[in-house]
Amino acid sequence: MALSSEQKAKMWNMLNQTRGQIGLTAYKDYIFGILFYKYLSEKGTKWLNSVLRGETWQDIYSQNSQKAMEYMKQNLGYAIQPGDFFDDWKQAIDEDRFNISMMSDTFGHFNQQIAFEAKADFEEIFDGMRFDSADLGSNAQARSSVMISMIELLSTPEFDLSGDGDTVSDIYEYLVAQFATVLASDMGQYYTPKEISEVMARILTHGHEDKENFSIYDPTVGSASLLLTTASYMKNSHKRGMIKYFGQERDATPYRLARMNLMMHGVEYNDININHADTLENDWPDGVIDGRDSPRMFNAVMANPPYSAHWDNKEREDDPRWREYGIAPKTKADYSFLLHCLYHLDDSGRMAIILPHGVLFRGAAEGRIRKALIDRHQIEAVIGFPEKLFLNTSIPVCVLILKKYRTESEVLFVDASKEFEKIKSQNKLRSDDVNKIVNTVINKEEIEKYSYLATLDEIKENDYNLNIPRYVDTFEEEEPVDMIAVADELIEIETQLSTNSNELMCMLQELVGTTESAQTELDQLRDKLAKIWENEKGNE
């Protein structure tokens, strides 16, 4: 069951009340880390209860600890020894014997009990938590107090993870979105608005909803929201082994969050392949190995890369990702990311990438790359979105849909920039807006002032410029002005002003009398009224 708005508000209020003096940037690492460990603990407890058959985990462990831990690792990818579960921390708190070293010891034990094949999935995943950090307090007692407040908070009914998988994922998604909203400059770049994710996911999975062994890849994976949203439109997403999730992330915080997010959505560790590296510097997965080009190909590729990022474009001509198209400028890596995605797309797959509008019309090296893509018929659609959809930027963005091989040469242009709901300082796509975009792209519909299917010849006539207004005319003519009616109205206003002015002068003459001082006041009033009259005439 989805979280209610009341539950969400209460959760966030409780978080703010318990964090004390810790800044939100540091606090988020501890909350996400401890929440994820609670999830792993409860998942482990549930599995143990299904296999112990009345015996206790402590008894099994004491008989043969190595065999017991190996068996757990084989099934879950990790093992937790007795005394190291989240509930053990809570019990220690209730019995007034908790100290922060219990947590550091637990994570030390956990890191030693990860299955070999799951190493990459759990590597450094808890490194955001530093139990000796001054962020938590100046001494061990203060730091223990902060940890106690977090453990007690996550033990409340609002953070109950024992329900269905949707409840667990809803809690995690809400917290990711809320932290991204509050810390826009810190986390906003890693968070793609859900509505844009849905547009991309539905287009990418169209016609493949029933497919088995579907692979998806995001080279700038962030918090993995694009991967998860794409998978959610696949009917076999809940079945182990049916969907393989691949992604790469340069920054450590989202690298941790992405793997937590995937696992808390029920994705098994052996279906997750997330790498920690710079995508442009290190082609992954596979790519050139021992001098041979052998990239991994995917059924769907999606990305929300950093816009117009700087990158090292020297000596890149032999890189197979860009060799056939050209090298993007060093101050604008947008096409580098696009070509990386296209390079890893299989022959029948489709990709979607979010980019700034400049990629549609900028010239020089970018113009040459764009021309090559168009001449090869690889750009299928260009979608323009409203401004202020993102947390970390107010600029409007576009989504490009590409296929590696197309027989058609037309490009569909969609101007969805005018249809949205305004919420405070942000804009938001409504469900009808999302449906309209998706249906227009899938059906290649032409809608007046909204979408247009341009031929290759038309694009060539525009010098390969893909700027949406060149193809979708959204101009609305204003109703013609009736100049005679305007003139009559101005004459009527002038007559009325003159009448009112004369009446006011007469009233003032009667009120102020004929004394010298009163006459002076009257003269001053006449001067002021004359100026007002002149201003009114000037404004007309």
XYZ file of C-alpha atoms in Angstrom:
540
model
C 0.000 0.000 0.000
C 1.387 3.398 -0.992
C 2.370 5.882 1.693
C -0.189 8.610 2.399
C 0.780 12.275 2.364
C 0.183 12.320 6.146
C 2.617 9.433 6.664
C 5.241 11.135 4.532
C 4.897 14.445 6.363
C 5.166 12.692 9.731
C 8.266 10.771 8.644
C 10.036 13.930 7.521
C 9.081 15.842 10.661
C 10.405 12.995 12.806
C 13.665 12.983 10.866
C 14.162 16.698 11.399
C 13.366 16.435 15.112
C 15.905 13.667 15.724
C 18.905 14.899 13.741
C 19.857 17.522 16.317
C 22.669 19.758 15.088
C 23.804 17.478 12.256
C 23.550 19.066 8.833
C 21.223 17.347 6.384
C 24.062 16.590 3.968
C 25.864 14.453 6.560
C 22.661 13.187 8.155
C 21.377 11.620 4.935
C 24.355 9.229 4.743
C 23.600 7.828 8.191
C 19.833 7.612 7.708
C 20.100 5.837 4.353
C 22.869 3.558 5.605
C 21.081 2.510 8.793
C 17.731 2.147 7.020
C 19.359 -0.086 4.417
C 21.028 -2.189 7.097
C 17.667 -2.531 8.821
C 16.268 -3.797 5.507
C 19.084 -6.344 5.148
C 18.611 -7.446 8.771
C 14.893 -8.003 8.359
C 15.389 -9.755 5.040
C 17.953 -12.025 6.728
C 15.646 -12.684 9.698
C 12.767 -13.588 7.397
C 14.958 -16.025 5.456
C 16.341 -17.583 8.656
C 12.839 -18.107 10.015
C 11.965 -19.993 6.834
C 14.912 -22.413 7.067
C 15.716 -22.859 10.795
C 12.684 -25.067 11.526
C 12.415 -24.183 15.173
C 16.103 -23.861 15.971
C 17.686 -20.506 16.758
C 20.302 -18.782 14.621
C 22.505 -18.576 17.724
C 22.377 -22.382 18.140
C 23.176 -23.085 14.471
C 25.998 -20.536 14.526
C 27.526 -21.937 17.707
C 27.594 -25.470 16.240
C 29.497 -24.500 13.079
C 29.818 -20.773 12.497
C 31.686 -21.016 9.195
C 29.232 -23.447 7.620
C 26.265 -21.460 8.904
C 27.556 -18.168 7.488
C 28.463 -19.745 4.141
C 24.949 -21.125 3.776
C 23.433 -17.711 4.430
C 25.833 -16.050 1.983
C 24.947 -18.549 -0.760
C 21.284 -17.584 -0.493
C 21.411 -13.868 0.261
C 24.837 -12.748 -0.925
C 25.691 -11.685 2.635
C 25.561 -13.110 6.160
C 24.871 -11.516 9.557
C 26.182 -13.168 12.666
C 24.093 -13.384 15.865
C 24.119 -10.154 17.851
C 24.672 -7.965 14.770
C 21.079 -7.517 13.614
C 19.290 -4.164 13.729
C 16.962 -5.542 16.420
C 20.027 -6.379 18.514
C 20.973 -2.704 18.537
C 17.460 -1.756 19.601
C 17.500 -4.350 22.376
C 20.837 -3.021 23.626
C 19.330 0.463 23.747
C 16.312 -0.786 25.703
C 18.635 -2.526 28.175
C 20.848 0.565 28.510
C 23.994 -1.173 27.251
C 24.321 0.322 23.766
C 27.487 2.074 22.650
C 28.573 3.285 19.216
C 31.329 0.655 18.951
C 28.558 -1.947 18.505
C 27.743 -0.363 15.152
C 31.321 -0.049 13.933
C 31.927 -3.688 14.938
C 28.774 -4.802 13.130
C 29.787 -3.217 9.835
C 33.306 -4.585 10.188
C 31.839 -8.082 10.553
C 29.373 -7.509 7.703
C 32.080 -6.462 5.240
C 33.885 -9.730 5.938
C 30.777 -11.816 5.295
C 29.864 -10.890 1.720
C 29.684 -13.593 -0.916
C 32.420 -13.371 -3.547
C 29.921 -12.896 -6.374
C 28.210 -10.072 -4.437
C 31.374 -8.118 -3.611
C 30.725 -5.415 -6.200
C 27.150 -4.929 -4.991
C 28.109 -4.301 -1.356
C 31.556 -2.772 -1.782
C 31.874 0.553 0.120
C 28.093 0.689 0.474
C 28.278 1.763 4.127
C 31.318 4.028 3.755
C 29.173 7.157 4.065
C 28.889 6.478 7.798
C 31.886 7.467 9.936
C 31.282 6.561 13.553
C 34.270 8.595 14.744
C 33.184 11.667 12.782
C 32.922 15.053 14.505
C 29.652 15.487 12.572
C 28.048 13.205 15.159
C 29.512 14.855 18.242
C 32.724 15.725 20.025
C 33.009 12.474 22.012
C 31.859 8.852 22.003
C 28.962 9.531 24.362
C 27.582 12.300 22.154
C 27.983 10.171 19.045
C 26.257 7.226 20.734
C 23.369 9.503 21.656
C 22.903 10.534 18.011
C 22.958 6.898 16.858
C 20.426 5.936 19.531
C 18.031 8.623 18.295
C 18.367 7.360 14.697
C 17.866 3.701 15.649
C 14.817 4.553 17.765
C 13.424 6.693 14.958
C 13.798 3.882 12.410
C 12.166 1.487 14.890
C 8.880 3.431 14.865
C 5.813 2.160 12.934
C 6.341 4.856 10.296
C 9.530 3.070 9.196
C 8.169 -0.468 9.412
C 9.742 -2.538 6.601
C 7.904 -5.772 7.327
C 5.073 -5.038 4.898
C 5.042 -5.698 1.174
C 7.877 -4.701 -1.118
C 6.005 -1.623 -2.316
C 5.991 -0.148 1.193
C 9.757 -0.597 1.534
C 10.483 0.954 -1.846
C 7.987 3.784 -1.221
C 9.770 4.743 2.003
C 13.150 4.770 0.290
C 11.913 6.641 -2.805
C 10.201 9.252 -0.665
C 13.348 9.901 1.348
C 15.520 10.132 -1.777
C 13.085 12.615 -3.351
C 12.751 14.646 -0.156
C 16.486 14.920 0.439
C 16.952 15.811 -3.241
C 14.340 18.558 -2.894
C 15.870 20.070 0.226
C 19.471 19.560 -0.898
C 18.932 20.495 -4.551
C 22.499 21.692 -5.105
C 23.899 18.565 -3.445
C 21.586 15.800 -4.660
C 19.370 17.397 -7.318
C 21.707 16.419 -10.163
C 21.222 12.747 -9.293
C 17.431 12.877 -9.223
C 15.330 12.742 -12.397
C 11.713 13.917 -12.029
C 9.490 10.843 -11.927
C 7.259 12.086 -14.753
C 10.164 12.426 -17.199
C 11.410 9.001 -16.089
C 7.969 7.588 -16.892
C 7.950 9.138 -20.367
C 11.341 7.618 -21.141
C 10.516 4.235 -19.573
C 7.240 3.770 -21.414
C 8.790 4.653 -24.758
C 11.817 2.412 -24.179
C 9.780 -0.626 -23.125
C 6.984 -0.257 -25.685
C 6.533 -3.573 -27.462
C 8.899 -5.337 -25.059
C 6.726 -5.457 -21.933
C 6.552 -9.277 -21.978
C 10.157 -9.847 -22.928
C 12.357 -12.083 -20.791
C 16.085 -11.552 -20.205
C 15.808 -7.820 -20.759
C 18.907 -5.707 -20.083
C 18.884 -2.012 -19.174
C 21.812 0.373 -18.784
C 22.318 3.876 -17.389
C 25.908 5.216 -17.715
C 25.226 8.106 -15.280
C 23.069 6.079 -12.941
C 22.637 8.530 -10.043
C 20.157 7.042 -7.566
C 19.048 4.428 -10.171
C 15.574 5.938 -10.539
C 15.675 5.671 -14.343
C 16.602 1.984 -14.182
C 13.854 1.201 -11.684
C 11.179 3.179 -13.507
C 12.061 1.465 -16.786
C 11.920 -1.978 -15.174
C 8.569 -1.198 -13.551
C 6.900 -1.289 -16.986
C 8.165 -4.819 -17.641
C 5.768 -7.596 -16.643
C 8.635 -9.849 -15.494
C 10.391 -7.233 -13.360
C 9.520 -9.084 -10.139
C 11.044 -12.363 -11.346
C 14.624 -13.093 -10.439
C 17.009 -13.112 -13.404
C 14.526 -11.673 -15.910
C 15.960 -8.154 -15.924
C 19.629 -7.253 -15.610
C 20.415 -3.793 -14.245
C 23.635 -2.105 -15.368
C 24.904 1.331 -14.448
C 27.984 3.404 -13.821
C 28.419 6.361 -11.471
C 31.389 8.645 -10.863
C 30.450 10.088 -7.459
C 30.551 8.012 -4.296
C 27.269 9.074 -2.654
C 24.928 8.185 -5.539
C 27.009 5.064 -6.205
C 25.998 3.881 -2.726
C 22.414 5.101 -3.016
C 21.851 3.398 -6.372
C 22.689 -0.067 -5.059
C 20.666 0.473 -1.883
C 17.738 1.689 -3.974
C 17.819 -1.324 -6.282
C 18.027 -3.848 -3.447
C 15.298 -2.156 -1.420
C 13.098 -2.443 -4.511
C 13.567 -6.202 -4.320
C 16.211 -6.549 -7.032
C 18.490 -9.488 -6.226
C 22.205 -8.822 -5.921
C 23.046 -11.127 -8.865
C 20.875 -9.001 -11.172
C 22.719 -5.799 -10.232
C 25.849 -4.561 -12.020
C 26.733 -1.035 -10.874
C 30.267 0.245 -11.414
C 32.063 3.146 -9.701
C 33.963 5.109 -12.352
C 33.824 8.013 -14.817
C 31.886 6.828 -17.865
C 33.710 9.019 -20.381
C 37.127 8.121 -19.014
C 36.432 4.408 -18.513
C 34.203 2.692 -21.038
C 32.094 0.121 -19.249
C 30.813 -2.506 -19.412
C 33.493 -4.261 -21.423
C 34.416 -2.045 -24.374
C 37.985 -2.395 -25.636
C 39.704 -5.404 -24.020
C 43.269 -6.315 -24.975
C 43.007 -4.085 -28.025
C 39.767 -5.667 -29.251
C 36.416 -3.885 -29.301
C 33.907 -6.083 -27.442
C 31.266 -3.868 -25.806
C 28.261 -5.190 -23.878
C 25.022 -4.355 -25.680
C 21.675 -3.621 -24.026
C 18.000 -3.747 -24.935
C 17.396 -0.283 -23.511
C 19.739 2.549 -22.543
C 18.702 5.660 -20.665
C 20.635 8.588 -19.198
C 20.379 11.957 -17.488
C 24.020 13.073 -17.706
C 25.449 16.344 -16.326
C 24.619 19.056 -18.844
C 27.384 20.621 -20.930
C 30.065 19.171 -18.660
C 33.778 19.699 -19.282
C 35.752 16.619 -20.247
C 39.181 15.662 -21.537
C 38.669 15.281 -25.297
C 42.337 14.980 -26.250
C 43.481 11.935 -28.215
C 39.995 10.450 -28.393
C 39.843 9.881 -32.139
C 40.525 6.133 -31.874
C 37.916 5.485 -29.188
C 35.285 3.299 -30.910
C 32.487 5.132 -29.102
C 33.150 8.326 -31.037
C 35.374 7.300 -33.923
C 32.643 7.285 -36.588
C 30.974 10.539 -35.499
C 33.619 12.939 -34.213
C 34.716 14.314 -30.864
C 32.503 16.608 -28.790
C 34.035 19.913 -27.610
C 35.916 19.843 -24.306
C 33.473 22.309 -22.705
C 30.350 20.405 -23.764
C 30.340 16.634 -23.266
C 26.636 16.213 -24.131
C 27.228 14.338 -27.385
C 29.960 12.246 -25.757
C 27.357 10.801 -23.394
C 24.829 10.363 -26.202
C 27.309 8.492 -28.404
C 28.397 6.323 -25.464
C 24.757 5.298 -24.958
C 24.268 4.608 -28.659
C 27.466 2.557 -28.789
C 26.120 0.191 -26.095
C 22.646 -0.145 -27.621
C 21.834 -3.422 -29.332
C 20.639 -3.504 -32.918
C 16.929 -3.676 -32.056
C 17.032 -1.548 -28.898
C 16.053 2.020 -28.192
C 17.699 4.719 -26.076
C 16.508 7.910 -24.406
C 18.718 10.701 -23.087
C 17.956 14.009 -21.331
C 19.996 16.955 -22.639
C 19.879 20.775 -22.840
C 18.298 22.265 -25.963
C 21.665 23.499 -27.201
C 22.454 20.060 -28.628
C 19.668 20.614 -31.147
C 21.202 23.629 -32.863
C 24.808 24.290 -31.785
C 27.292 24.133 -34.649
C 30.959 23.221 -35.178
C 31.848 19.752 -33.805
C 28.373 19.238 -32.352
C 26.786 20.172 -35.665
C 28.900 17.569 -37.461
C 27.951 14.850 -34.949
C 24.283 15.790 -35.239
C 24.461 15.645 -39.030
C 26.005 12.151 -38.903
C 23.248 10.926 -36.585
C 20.538 12.374 -38.823
C 22.061 11.040 -42.061
C 22.178 7.572 -40.467
C 18.479 7.921 -39.502
C 19.315 7.255 -35.851
C 17.324 10.082 -34.240
C 13.712 8.982 -33.907
C 12.139 11.751 -31.813
C 12.918 15.046 -30.084
C 10.732 16.006 -27.113
C 10.810 19.473 -25.555
C 9.781 19.745 -21.891
C 8.692 22.710 -19.723
C 11.205 24.701 -17.713
C 11.585 24.314 -13.930
C 10.913 20.574 -13.825
C 14.268 19.775 -12.228
C 15.426 20.583 -8.702
C 18.940 21.728 -9.612
C 18.224 23.741 -12.753
C 15.401 25.883 -14.080
C 16.339 25.471 -17.748
C 14.014 23.495 -20.023
C 15.431 20.212 -21.279
C 14.750 17.902 -24.177
C 14.719 14.131 -24.481
C 16.171 12.513 -27.610
C 14.961 9.053 -28.615
C 17.388 7.091 -30.804
C 17.726 3.683 -32.408
C 20.915 2.271 -33.853
C 19.260 1.051 -37.048
C 16.138 2.589 -38.587
C 14.754 2.316 -42.103
C 12.644 5.465 -41.640
C 14.371 8.819 -41.923
C 11.662 11.087 -40.446
C 12.126 12.725 -37.047
C 9.148 13.397 -34.780
C 9.232 16.719 -32.946
C 7.086 17.186 -29.834
C 6.687 20.529 -28.085
C 5.367 19.603 -24.632
C 6.691 22.787 -23.035
C 3.324 24.486 -22.547
C 1.386 21.738 -20.775
C 2.118 21.355 -17.063
C 0.928 22.186 -13.557
C 2.645 24.955 -11.597
C 3.380 24.097 -7.943
C 5.029 26.992 -6.098
C 8.350 27.665 -7.854
C 8.442 24.306 -9.687
C 6.509 22.927 -12.639
C 5.162 19.386 -12.782
C 3.843 17.188 -15.577
C 0.353 15.819 -14.935
C -0.588 12.245 -15.791
C -2.505 13.488 -18.859
C 0.595 15.377 -19.997
C 2.724 12.235 -19.667
C 0.162 10.111 -21.521
C -0.078 12.629 -24.359
C 3.694 12.719 -24.868
C 4.053 8.925 -24.801
C 1.110 8.262 -27.134
C 2.286 10.940 -29.564
C 5.763 9.401 -29.820
C 4.620 5.778 -29.988
C 1.966 6.492 -32.612
C 4.046 9.134 -34.439
C 1.071 11.467 -34.298
C 1.000 14.934 -35.769
C -0.983 17.312 -33.572
C -1.425 20.953 -34.492
C 0.841 23.238 -32.447
C 2.153 20.196 -30.520
C 3.956 17.714 -32.780
C 5.268 17.380 -36.313
C 6.848 14.533 -38.296
C 9.639 16.146 -40.314
C 11.147 14.532 -43.402
C 14.885 14.267 -43.926
C 14.629 16.815 -46.745
C 12.982 19.340 -44.410
C 15.733 18.844 -41.861
C 18.392 19.298 -44.547
C 16.672 22.512 -45.644
C 17.118 23.701 -42.057
C 20.859 22.879 -42.229
C 20.386 19.928 -39.841
C 19.113 22.261 -37.136
C 16.722 20.353 -34.843
C 15.456 23.301 -32.829
C 11.842 22.390 -32.116
C 10.208 25.764 -33.061
C 11.509 25.299 -36.618
C 9.135 22.361 -37.006
C 6.321 22.835 -34.474
C 4.553 26.166 -34.913
C 3.063 27.139 -31.562
C 2.355 30.773 -32.523
C -1.076 31.943 -31.423
C -2.494 34.908 -33.344
C -3.992 37.635 -31.210
C -7.486 38.845 -32.032
C -7.403 41.947 -34.297
C -7.810 45.236 -32.442
C -10.903 47.340 -33.303
C -9.216 50.752 -33.665
C -12.518 52.656 -34.083
C -13.812 51.223 -30.792
C -10.511 52.117 -29.073
C -10.717 55.696 -30.379
C -14.330 56.075 -29.173
C -13.333 54.772 -25.746
C -10.458 57.253 -25.469
C -12.761 60.177 -26.370
C -15.250 59.029 -23.747
C -12.523 58.793 -21.096
C -11.213 62.282 -21.939
C -14.716 63.785 -21.735
C -15.352 62.104 -18.392
C -12.010 63.300 -16.972
C -12.765 66.880 -18.039
C -16.246 66.787 -16.501
C -14.968 65.322 -13.224
C -12.204 67.925 -13.035
C -14.610 70.866 -13.491
C -17.013 69.467 -10.882
C -14.178 69.038 -8.362
C -12.988 72.639 -8.914
C -16.461 73.946 -8.176
C -16.744 71.876 -5.004
C -13.367 73.106 -3.762
C -14.360 76.762 -4.449
C -17.429 76.333 -2.256
C -15.484 74.628 0.578
C -12.402 76.831 1.011
C -14.015 80.320 0.889
C -12.245 83.476 -0.308
C -9.631 84.177 2.366
C -6.091 84.808 1.172
C -4.707 81.561 2.668
C -7.642 79.563 1.367
C -7.121 81.079 -2.077
C -3.475 80.015 -1.961
C -4.467 76.448 -1.074
C -6.966 76.474 -3.928
C -4.313 77.646 -6.404
C -2.010 74.839 -5.246
C -4.779 72.267 -5.702
C -5.501 73.608 -9.184
C -1.827 73.202 -10.110
C -1.769 69.607 -8.828
C -4.953 68.726 -10.700
C -3.570 70.257 -13.861
C -0.467 68.085 -13.598
C -2.573 64.976 -12.964
C -4.693 65.853 -16.013
C -1.586 66.234 -18.196
C -0.228 62.897 -16.939
C -3.513 61.175 -17.692
C -3.509 62.557 -21.226
C 0.111 61.456 -21.648
C -0.692 57.907 -20.517
C -3.405 57.635 -23.137
